[in-house]
Tab-separated table of C-alpha atoms and ligand atoms in Angstrom:
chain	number	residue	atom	x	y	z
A	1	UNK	CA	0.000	0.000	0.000
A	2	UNK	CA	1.106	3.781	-0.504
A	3	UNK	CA	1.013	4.606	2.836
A	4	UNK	CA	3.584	2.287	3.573
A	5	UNK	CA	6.276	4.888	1.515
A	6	UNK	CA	5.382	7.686	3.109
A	7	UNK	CA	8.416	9.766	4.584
A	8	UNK	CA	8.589	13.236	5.936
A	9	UNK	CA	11.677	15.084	5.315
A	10	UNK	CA	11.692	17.955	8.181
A	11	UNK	CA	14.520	20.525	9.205
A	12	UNK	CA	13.205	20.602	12.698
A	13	UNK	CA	14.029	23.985	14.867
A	14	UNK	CA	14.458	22.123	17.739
A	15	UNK	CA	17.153	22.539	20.281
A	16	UNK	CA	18.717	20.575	23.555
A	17	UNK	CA	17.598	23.659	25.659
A	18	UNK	CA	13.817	22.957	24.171
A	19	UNK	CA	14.266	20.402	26.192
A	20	UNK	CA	13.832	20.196	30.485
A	21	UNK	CA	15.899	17.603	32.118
A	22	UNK	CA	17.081	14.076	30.522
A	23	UNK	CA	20.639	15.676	30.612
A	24	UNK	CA	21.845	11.577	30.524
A	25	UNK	CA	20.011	10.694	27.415
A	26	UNK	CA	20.498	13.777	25.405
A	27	UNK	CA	24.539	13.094	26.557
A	28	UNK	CA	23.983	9.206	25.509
A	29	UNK	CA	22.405	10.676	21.922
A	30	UNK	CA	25.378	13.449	21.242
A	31	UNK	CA	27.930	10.861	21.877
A	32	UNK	CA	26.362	7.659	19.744
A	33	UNK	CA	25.248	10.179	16.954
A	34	UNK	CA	28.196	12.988	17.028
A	35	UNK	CA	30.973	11.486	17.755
A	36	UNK	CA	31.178	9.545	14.748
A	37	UNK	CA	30.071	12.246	12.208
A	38	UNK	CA	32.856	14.498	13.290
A	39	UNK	CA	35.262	11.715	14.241
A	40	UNK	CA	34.612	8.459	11.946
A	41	UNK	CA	38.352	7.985	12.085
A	42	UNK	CA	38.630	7.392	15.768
A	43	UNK	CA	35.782	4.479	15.445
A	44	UNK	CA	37.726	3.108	12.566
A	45	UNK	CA	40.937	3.296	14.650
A	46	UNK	CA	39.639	1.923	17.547
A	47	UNK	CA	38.304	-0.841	15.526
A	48	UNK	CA	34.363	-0.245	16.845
A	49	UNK	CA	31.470	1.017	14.761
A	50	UNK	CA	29.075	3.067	15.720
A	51	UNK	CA	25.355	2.497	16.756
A	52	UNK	CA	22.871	2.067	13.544
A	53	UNK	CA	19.990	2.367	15.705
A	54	UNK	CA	18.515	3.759	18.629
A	55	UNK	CA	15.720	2.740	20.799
A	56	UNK	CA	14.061	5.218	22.982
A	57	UNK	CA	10.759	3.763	25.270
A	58	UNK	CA	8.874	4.763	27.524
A	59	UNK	CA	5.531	6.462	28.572
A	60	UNK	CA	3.467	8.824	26.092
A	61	UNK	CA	4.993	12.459	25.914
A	62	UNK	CA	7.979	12.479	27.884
A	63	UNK	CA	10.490	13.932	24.754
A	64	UNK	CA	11.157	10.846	22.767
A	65	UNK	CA	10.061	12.985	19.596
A	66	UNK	CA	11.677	15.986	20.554
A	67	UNK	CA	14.952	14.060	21.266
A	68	UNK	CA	14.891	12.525	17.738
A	69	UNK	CA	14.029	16.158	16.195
A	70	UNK	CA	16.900	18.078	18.627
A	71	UNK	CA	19.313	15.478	17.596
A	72	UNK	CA	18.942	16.259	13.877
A	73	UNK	CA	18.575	20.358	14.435
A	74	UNK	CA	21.965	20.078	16.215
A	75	UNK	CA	23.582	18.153	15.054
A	76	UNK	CA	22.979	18.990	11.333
A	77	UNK	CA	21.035	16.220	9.944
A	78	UNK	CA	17.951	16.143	7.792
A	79	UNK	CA	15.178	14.707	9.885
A	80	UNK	CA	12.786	12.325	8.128
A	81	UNK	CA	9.674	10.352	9.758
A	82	UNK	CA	9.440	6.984	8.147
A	83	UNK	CA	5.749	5.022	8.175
A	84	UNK	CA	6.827	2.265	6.682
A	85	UNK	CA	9.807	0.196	6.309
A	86	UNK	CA	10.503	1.618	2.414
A	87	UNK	CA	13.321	3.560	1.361
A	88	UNK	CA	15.357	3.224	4.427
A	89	UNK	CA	18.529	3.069	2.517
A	90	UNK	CA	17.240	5.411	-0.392
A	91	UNK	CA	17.154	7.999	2.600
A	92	UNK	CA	19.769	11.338	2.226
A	93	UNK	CA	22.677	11.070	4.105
A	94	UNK	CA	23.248	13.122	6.723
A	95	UNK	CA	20.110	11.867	8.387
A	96	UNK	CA	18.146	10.807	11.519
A	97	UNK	CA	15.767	7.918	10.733
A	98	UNK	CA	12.603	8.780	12.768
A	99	UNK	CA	10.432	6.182	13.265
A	100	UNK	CA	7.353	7.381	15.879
A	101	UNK	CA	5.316	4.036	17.419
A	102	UNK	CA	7.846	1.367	16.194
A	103	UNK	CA	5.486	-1.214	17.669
A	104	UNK	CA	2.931	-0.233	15.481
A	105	UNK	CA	5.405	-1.446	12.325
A	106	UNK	CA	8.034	-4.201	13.756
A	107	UNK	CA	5.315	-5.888	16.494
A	108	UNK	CA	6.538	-9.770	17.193
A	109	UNK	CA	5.661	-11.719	14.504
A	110	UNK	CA	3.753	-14.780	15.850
A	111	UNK	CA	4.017	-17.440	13.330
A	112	UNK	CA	0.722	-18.244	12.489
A	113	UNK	CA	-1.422	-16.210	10.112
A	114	UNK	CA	0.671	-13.092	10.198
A	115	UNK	CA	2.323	-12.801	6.705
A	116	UNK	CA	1.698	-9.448	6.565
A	117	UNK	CA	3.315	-9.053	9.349
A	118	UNK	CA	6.354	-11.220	8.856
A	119	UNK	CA	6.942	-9.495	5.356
A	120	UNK	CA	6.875	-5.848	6.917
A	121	UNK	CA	9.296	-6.954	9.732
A	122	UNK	CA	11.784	-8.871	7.390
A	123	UNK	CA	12.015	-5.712	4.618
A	124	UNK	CA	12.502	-3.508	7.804
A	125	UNK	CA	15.033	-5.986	8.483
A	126	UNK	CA	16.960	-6.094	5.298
A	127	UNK	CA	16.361	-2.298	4.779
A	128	UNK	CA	18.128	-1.540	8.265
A	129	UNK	CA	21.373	-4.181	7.183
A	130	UNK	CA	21.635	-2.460	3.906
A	131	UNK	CA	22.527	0.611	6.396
A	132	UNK	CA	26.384	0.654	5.960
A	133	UNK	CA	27.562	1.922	9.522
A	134	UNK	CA	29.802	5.595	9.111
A	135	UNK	CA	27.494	6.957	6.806
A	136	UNK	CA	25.705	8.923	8.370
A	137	UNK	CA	22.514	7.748	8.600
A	138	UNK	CA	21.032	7.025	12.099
A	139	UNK	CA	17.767	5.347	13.000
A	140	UNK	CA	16.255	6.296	16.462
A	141	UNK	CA	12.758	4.335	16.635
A	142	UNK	CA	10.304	5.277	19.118
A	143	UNK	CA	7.925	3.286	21.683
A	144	UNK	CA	5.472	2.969	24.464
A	145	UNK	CA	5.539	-0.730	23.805
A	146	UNK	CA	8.607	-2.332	23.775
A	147	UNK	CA	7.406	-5.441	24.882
A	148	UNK	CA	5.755	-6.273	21.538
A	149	UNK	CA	8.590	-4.942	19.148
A	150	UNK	CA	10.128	-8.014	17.526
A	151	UNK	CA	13.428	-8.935	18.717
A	152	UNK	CA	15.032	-9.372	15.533
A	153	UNK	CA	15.064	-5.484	15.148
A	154	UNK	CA	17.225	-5.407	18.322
A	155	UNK	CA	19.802	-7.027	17.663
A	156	UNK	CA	23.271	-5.918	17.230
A	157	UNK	CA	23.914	-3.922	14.044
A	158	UNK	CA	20.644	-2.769	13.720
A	159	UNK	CA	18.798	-1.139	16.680
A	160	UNK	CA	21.907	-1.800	19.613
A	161	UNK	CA	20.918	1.094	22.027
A	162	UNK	CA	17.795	1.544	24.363
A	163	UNK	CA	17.463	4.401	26.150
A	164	UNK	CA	14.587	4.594	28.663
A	165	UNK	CA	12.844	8.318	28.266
A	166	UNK	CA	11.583	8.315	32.117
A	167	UNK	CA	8.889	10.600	33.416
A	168	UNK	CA	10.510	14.082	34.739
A	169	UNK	CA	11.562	14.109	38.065
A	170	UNK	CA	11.407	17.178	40.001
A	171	UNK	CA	14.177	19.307	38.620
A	172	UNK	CA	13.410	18.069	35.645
A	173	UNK	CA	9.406	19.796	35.322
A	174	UNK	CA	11.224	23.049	37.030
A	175	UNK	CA	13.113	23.037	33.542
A	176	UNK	CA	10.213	22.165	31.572
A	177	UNK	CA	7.876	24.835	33.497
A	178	UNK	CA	10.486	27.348	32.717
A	179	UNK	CA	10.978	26.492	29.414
A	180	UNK	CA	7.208	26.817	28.346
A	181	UNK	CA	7.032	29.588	30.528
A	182	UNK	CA	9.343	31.595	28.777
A	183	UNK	CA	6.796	32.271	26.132
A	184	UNK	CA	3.645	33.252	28.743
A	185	UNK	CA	3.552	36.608	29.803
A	186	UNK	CA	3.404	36.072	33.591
A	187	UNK	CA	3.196	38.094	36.997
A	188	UNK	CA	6.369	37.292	39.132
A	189	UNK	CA	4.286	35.747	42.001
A	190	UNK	CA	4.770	32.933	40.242
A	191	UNK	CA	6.553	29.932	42.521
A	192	UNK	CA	8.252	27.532	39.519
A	193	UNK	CA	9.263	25.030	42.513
A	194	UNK	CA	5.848	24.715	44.257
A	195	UNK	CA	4.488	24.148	40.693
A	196	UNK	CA	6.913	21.434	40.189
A	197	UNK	CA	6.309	20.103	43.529
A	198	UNK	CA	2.800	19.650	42.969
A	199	UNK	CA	3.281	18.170	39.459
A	200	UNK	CA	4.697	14.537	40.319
A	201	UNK	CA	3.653	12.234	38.306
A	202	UNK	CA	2.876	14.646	35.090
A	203	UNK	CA	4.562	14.369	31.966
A	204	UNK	CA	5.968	17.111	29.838
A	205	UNK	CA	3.219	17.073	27.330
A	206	UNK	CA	1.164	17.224	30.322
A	207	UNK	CA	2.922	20.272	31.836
A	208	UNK	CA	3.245	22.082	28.577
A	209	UNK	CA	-0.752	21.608	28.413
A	210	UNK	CA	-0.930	23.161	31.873
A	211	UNK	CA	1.078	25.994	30.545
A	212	UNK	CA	-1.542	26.298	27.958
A	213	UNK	CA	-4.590	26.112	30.105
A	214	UNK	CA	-2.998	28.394	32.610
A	215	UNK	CA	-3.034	31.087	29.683
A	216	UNK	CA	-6.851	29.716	28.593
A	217	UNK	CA	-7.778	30.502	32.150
A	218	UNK	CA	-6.812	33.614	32.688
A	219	UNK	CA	-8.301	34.663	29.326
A	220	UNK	CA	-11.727	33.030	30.914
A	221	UNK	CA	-11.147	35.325	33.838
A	222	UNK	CA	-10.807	38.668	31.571
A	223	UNK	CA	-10.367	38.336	27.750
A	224	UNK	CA	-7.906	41.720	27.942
A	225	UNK	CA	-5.718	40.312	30.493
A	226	UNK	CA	-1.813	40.764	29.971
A	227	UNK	CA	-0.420	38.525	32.252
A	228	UNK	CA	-0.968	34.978	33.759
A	229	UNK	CA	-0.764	34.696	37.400
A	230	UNK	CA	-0.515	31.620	40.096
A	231	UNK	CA	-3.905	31.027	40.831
A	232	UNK	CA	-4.497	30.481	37.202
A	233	UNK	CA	-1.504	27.883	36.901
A	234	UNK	CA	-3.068	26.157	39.997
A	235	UNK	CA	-6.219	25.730	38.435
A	236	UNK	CA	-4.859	24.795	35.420
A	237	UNK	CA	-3.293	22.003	37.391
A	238	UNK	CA	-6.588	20.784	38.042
A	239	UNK	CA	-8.140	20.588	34.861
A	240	UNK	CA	-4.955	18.569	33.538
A	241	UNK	CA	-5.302	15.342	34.721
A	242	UNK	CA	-2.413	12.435	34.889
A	243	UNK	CA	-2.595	9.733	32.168
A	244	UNK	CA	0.029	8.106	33.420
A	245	UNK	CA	-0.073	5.815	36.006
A	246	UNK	CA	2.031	4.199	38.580
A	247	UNK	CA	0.924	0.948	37.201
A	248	UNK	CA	2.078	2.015	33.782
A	249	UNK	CA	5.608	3.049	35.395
A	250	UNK	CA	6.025	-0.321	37.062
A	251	UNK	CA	5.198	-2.122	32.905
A	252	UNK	CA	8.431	-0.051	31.955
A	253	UNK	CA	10.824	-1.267	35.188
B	301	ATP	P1	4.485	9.911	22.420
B	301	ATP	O1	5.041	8.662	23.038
B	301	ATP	O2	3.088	10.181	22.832
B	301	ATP	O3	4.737	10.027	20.943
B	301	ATP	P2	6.770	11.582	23.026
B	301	ATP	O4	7.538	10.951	24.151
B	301	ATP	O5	7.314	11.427	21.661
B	301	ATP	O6	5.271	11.134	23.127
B	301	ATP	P3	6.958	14.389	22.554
B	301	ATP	O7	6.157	14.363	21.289
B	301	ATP	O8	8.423	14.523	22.419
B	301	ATP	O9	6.620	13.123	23.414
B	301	ATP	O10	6.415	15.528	23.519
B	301	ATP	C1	5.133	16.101	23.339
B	301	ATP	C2	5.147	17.565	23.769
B	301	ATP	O11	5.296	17.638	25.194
B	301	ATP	C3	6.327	18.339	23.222
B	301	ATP	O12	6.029	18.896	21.973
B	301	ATP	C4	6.547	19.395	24.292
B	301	ATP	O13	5.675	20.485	24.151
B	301	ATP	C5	6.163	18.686	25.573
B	301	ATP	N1	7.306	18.079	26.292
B	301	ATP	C6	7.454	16.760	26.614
B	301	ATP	N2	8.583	16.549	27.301
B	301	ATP	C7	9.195	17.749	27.415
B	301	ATP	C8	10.415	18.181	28.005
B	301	ATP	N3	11.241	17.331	28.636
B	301	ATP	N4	10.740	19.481	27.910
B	301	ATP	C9	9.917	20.365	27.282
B	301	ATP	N5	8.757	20.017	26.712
B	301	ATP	C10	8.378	18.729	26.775
């Protein structure tokens, strides 16, 4: 089907400091994807090539996107989404490989009446070994569900890194508050730390929204109003519920 070639070619505008807290991963992504654009000869000296493919899990919008997208703004690459597993190797070099809900494409193939299936998984397959390693092309696959992603795809060679995007701990939402802030006209009663405090458990997606709604709200209040103040982040707070649960934390441990 056509759907199956569909790729995006983006040049996202999106930087490290977009991004509150996961200092480890984006450090784990600079060195896998970086070091060997700027210094192939050191991997070929030291006799090691460098990952083809990274996996980044965990629960719904914690920055596994934005990671993918930061990683090609900075470090120069074209970013392209890939649906399907078409064209892999067709793909222009210097590139990040973006493939969102990698379940959806390389789930476990069972055996029994899933040939559709089994001939997505083994093109994906061949696609990602006719990926020559030092050229500059680097897949980072996304998931919610790693437990159903075939294990074939994991293997060395092809995807050989998983990263687990966590929720944001508490320093971590302070950086994401302040980063979504920074666009919101706000009064400076405004106490990033007891909002952080009384956001465990949210994601960023989650805390961006409450950014959002925190601006909605105070429009509510007064449709000419200039600045958003506490009370309206704290009610924001309450209209943006968790999705995630501590149930759904314990699937990814
Ligand atoms: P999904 O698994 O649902 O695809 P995801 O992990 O890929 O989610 P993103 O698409 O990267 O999540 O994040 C969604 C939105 O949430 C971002 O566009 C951003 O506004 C906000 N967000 C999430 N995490 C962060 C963060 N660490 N810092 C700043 N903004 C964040």
């Amino acid at each position: 089907p056509s759907s199956m070639r569909e790729v995006v070619v983006e040049i996202p505008k999106v930087y490290w400091s977009d991004i509150g807290g996961q200092h480890h991963i984006k450090d784990k992504l600079k060195e896998a994807v970086e070091w060997p654009l700027k210094h192939p000869e050191a991997f070929i000296r030291m006799g090691i090539t460098p990952p083809k493919g990274i996996l980044l899990y965990g629960p719904p919008g914690c920055s596994k996107t934005l990671m993918a997208k930061a990683l090609a703004t900075e470090s120069g690459l074209n970013f392209i989404a890939v649906k399907g597993p078409e064209l892999l190797t067709r793909s222009n070099a210097p590139s990040v490989l973006f493939f969102d809900e990698m379940d959806g494409l390389a789930v476990k193939r069972s055996g029994e009446g899933s040939g559709a299936v089994e001939r997505v998984v083994s093109q994906l397959l061949t696609e990602m070994d006719g990926i020559q390693p030092l050229t500059n092309v680097t897949i980072i696959a996304a998931t919610n569900r790693p437990d159903i992603i075939d294990q074939a795809i994991l293997r060395a060679g092809r995807i050989d890194r998983i990263l687990y995007i966590s929720l944001p701990d508490l320093p971590s939402r302070k950086e994401i508050f302040n980063i979504h802030m920074k666009k919101v006209p706000h009064t400076d009663d405004i106490d990033i730390n007891k909002l952080a405090e009384i956001t465990d458990g949210y994601s960023g997606a989650e805390v961006a929204s409450i950014c959002r709604e925190a601006s909605i709200c105070a429009m509510k209040e007064n449709i000419h109003a200039e600045f958003v103040s506490m009370r309206h982040f704290e009610s924001a707070i309450h209209q943006v519920k968790k999705g995630i649960t501590d149930e759904m934390i314990a699937f990814y441990a």
